[in-house]
XYZ file of C-alpha atoms in Angstrom:
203
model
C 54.250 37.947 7.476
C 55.865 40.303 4.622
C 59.138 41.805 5.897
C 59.240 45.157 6.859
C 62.504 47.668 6.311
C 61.253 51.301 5.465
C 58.047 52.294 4.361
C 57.483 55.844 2.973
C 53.718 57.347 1.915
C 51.824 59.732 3.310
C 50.219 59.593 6.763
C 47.188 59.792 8.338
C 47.469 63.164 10.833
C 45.369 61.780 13.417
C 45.889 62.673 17.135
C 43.840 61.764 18.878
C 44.544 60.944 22.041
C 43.096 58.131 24.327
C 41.992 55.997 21.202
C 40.900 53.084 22.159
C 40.372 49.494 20.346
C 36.388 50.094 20.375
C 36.905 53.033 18.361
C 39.409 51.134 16.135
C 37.234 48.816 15.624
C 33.875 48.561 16.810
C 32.844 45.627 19.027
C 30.352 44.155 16.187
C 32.978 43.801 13.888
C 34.503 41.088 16.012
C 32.238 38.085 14.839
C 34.407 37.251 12.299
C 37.691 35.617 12.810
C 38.770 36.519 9.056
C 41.283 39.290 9.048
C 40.021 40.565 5.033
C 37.441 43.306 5.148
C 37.981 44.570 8.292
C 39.465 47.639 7.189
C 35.968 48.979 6.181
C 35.228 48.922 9.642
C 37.953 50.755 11.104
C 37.539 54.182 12.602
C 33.491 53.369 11.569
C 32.360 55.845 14.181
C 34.944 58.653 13.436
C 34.456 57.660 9.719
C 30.364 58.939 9.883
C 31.608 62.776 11.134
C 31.539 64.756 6.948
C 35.580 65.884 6.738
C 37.060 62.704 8.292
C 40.357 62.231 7.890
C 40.551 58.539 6.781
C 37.654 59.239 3.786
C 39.862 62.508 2.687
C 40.965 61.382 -0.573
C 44.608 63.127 -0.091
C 45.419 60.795 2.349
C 43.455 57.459 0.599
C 45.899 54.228 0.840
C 48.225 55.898 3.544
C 50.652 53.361 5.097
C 51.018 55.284 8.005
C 48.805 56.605 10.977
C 49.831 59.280 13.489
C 48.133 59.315 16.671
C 48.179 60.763 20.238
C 49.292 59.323 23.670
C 47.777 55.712 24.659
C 46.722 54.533 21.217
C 45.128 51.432 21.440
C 44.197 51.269 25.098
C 40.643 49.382 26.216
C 40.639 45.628 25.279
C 42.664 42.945 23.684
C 41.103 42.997 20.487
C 43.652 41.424 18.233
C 40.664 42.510 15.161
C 42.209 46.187 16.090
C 45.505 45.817 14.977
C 43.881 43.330 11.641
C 41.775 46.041 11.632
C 44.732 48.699 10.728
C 46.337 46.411 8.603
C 43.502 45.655 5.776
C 43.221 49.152 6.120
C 46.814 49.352 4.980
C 48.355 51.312 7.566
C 51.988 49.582 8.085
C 53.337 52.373 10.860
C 51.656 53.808 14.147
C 53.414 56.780 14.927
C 52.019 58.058 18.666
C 54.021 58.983 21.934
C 52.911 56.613 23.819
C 50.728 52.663 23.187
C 48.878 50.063 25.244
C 50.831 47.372 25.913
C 48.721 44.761 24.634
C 47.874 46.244 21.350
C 51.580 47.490 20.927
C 52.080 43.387 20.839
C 49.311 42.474 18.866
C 50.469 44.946 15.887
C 53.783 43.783 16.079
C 52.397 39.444 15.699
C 50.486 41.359 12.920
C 53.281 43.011 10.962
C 52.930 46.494 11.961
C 55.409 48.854 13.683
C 54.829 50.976 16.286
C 57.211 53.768 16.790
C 57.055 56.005 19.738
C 58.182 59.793 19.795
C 57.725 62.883 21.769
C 54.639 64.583 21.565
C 57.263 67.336 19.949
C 58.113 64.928 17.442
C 54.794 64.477 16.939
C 53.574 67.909 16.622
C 56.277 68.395 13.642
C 55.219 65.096 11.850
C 51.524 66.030 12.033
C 52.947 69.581 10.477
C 54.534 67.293 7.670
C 51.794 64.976 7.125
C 49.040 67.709 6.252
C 51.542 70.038 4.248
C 52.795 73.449 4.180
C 50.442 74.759 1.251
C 48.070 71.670 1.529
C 49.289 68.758 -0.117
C 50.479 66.424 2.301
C 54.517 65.725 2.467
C 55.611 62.208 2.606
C 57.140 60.801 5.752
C 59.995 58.193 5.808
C 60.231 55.421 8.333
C 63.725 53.284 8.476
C 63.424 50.255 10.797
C 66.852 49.561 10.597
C 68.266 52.522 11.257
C 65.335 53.346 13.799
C 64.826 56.605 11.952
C 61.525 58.975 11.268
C 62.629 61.386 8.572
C 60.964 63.827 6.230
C 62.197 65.817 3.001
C 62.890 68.916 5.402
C 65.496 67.376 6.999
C 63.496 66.286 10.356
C 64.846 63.053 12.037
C 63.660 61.539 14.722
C 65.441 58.309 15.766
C 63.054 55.526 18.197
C 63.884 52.603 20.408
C 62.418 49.536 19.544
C 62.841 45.776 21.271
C 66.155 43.831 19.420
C 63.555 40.491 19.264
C 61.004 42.787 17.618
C 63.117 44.559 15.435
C 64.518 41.072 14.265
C 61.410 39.281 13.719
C 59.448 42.882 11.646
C 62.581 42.944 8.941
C 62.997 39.462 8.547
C 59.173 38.994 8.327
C 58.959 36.293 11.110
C 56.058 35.139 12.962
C 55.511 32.481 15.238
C 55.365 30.070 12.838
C 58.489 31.514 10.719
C 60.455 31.405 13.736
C 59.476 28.321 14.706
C 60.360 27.110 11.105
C 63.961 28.509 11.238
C 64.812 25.884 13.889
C 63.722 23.169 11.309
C 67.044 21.516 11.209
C 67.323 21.540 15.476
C 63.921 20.308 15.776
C 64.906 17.255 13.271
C 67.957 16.451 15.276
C 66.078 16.360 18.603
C 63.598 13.970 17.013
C 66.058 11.798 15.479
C 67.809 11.337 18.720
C 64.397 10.920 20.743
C 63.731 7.973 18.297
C 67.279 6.135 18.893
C 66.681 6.957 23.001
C 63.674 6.486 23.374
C 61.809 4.637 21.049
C 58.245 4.101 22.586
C 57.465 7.872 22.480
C 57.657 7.915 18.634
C 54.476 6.879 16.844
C 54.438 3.539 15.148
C 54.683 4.453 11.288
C 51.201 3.748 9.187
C 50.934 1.364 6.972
């Protein structure tokens, strides 16, 4: 999993509220377990309607998305937040998430910051520009900031573990792999206590 410390780009001004996985991702996307390509499916329903924001070539490439309250609500889908992620989106900006997607984006690399729907009013402002062009938005993980060149800041609470594991670019396995040298001791000593539950060597 890359690390992730700030990430700056244009967003997606999405809000919609109520978004659910299904509409994420639609449910015959899920017959692959491969994580590439799945970004052509995202949003496919939304993504048929002329004027759509995530074919609008102003915002092409955005790394983040802001959405409305409950975004990612309906099933588990773990394809949802792979989904977001081949489509390059590193940031969900929303004021509120489902639980279960909120943790599937974060085993997935991508942050999920919630704000006030204020917040989110002004960022949605920022994201589609004053005369047009759409204004860059700034997201600091470590200092758990949302900030834009018109001196808007919005700080967010995120989970210490969480917050840990996104800028140090941990998964499972990383974390698991940072307690090489304990593991190694606790096997060494199993061996010299307790022989018979360590595997006879191959020849």
């Amino acid at each position: 999993m890359e690390k992730l410390t700030t990430v700056e780009g244009r967003a997606y001004p999405f809000g919609m509220k109520n978004v659910d996985t299904d509409i994420v991702i639609p449910a015959h996307w899920l017959k692959t377990i491969s994580r590439s390509g799945l970004g052509k499916g995202a949003f496919e329903v939304l993504r048929k309607e002329p004027g759509n924001v995530f074919d609008d070539p102003d915002y092409a490439g955005s790394p983040i998305l802001i959405a409305g309250d409950n975004f990612g609500c309906g099933s588990s889908r773990e394809h949802a937040a792979w989904a977001l992620a081949d489509l390059g989106i590193k940031v969900v900006i929303a004021p509120s998430f489902s639980d279960i997607f909120s943790g599937n984006a974060f085993k997935n690399g991508i942050l999920t910051v919630a704000l006030p729907q204020e917040a989110i009013d002004r960022l949605m402002e920022v994201a589609q520009g004053t005369d047009g062009t759409p204004d860059p938005i700034h997201v600091d993980l470590e200092s758990q900031s949302v900030t834009t060149q018109y001196q808007d800041r919005f700080s967010f609470e995120i989970d210490p573990f969480r917050k840990h594991c996104l800028l140090g670019g941990l998964d499972e396995i990383g974390l698991t792999l940072g307690e090489a040298d304990v593991i190694g001791r606790y096997e060494d000593r199993l061996a010299q206590e307790q022989p018979w539950l360590v595997p006879a060597a191959v020849a």
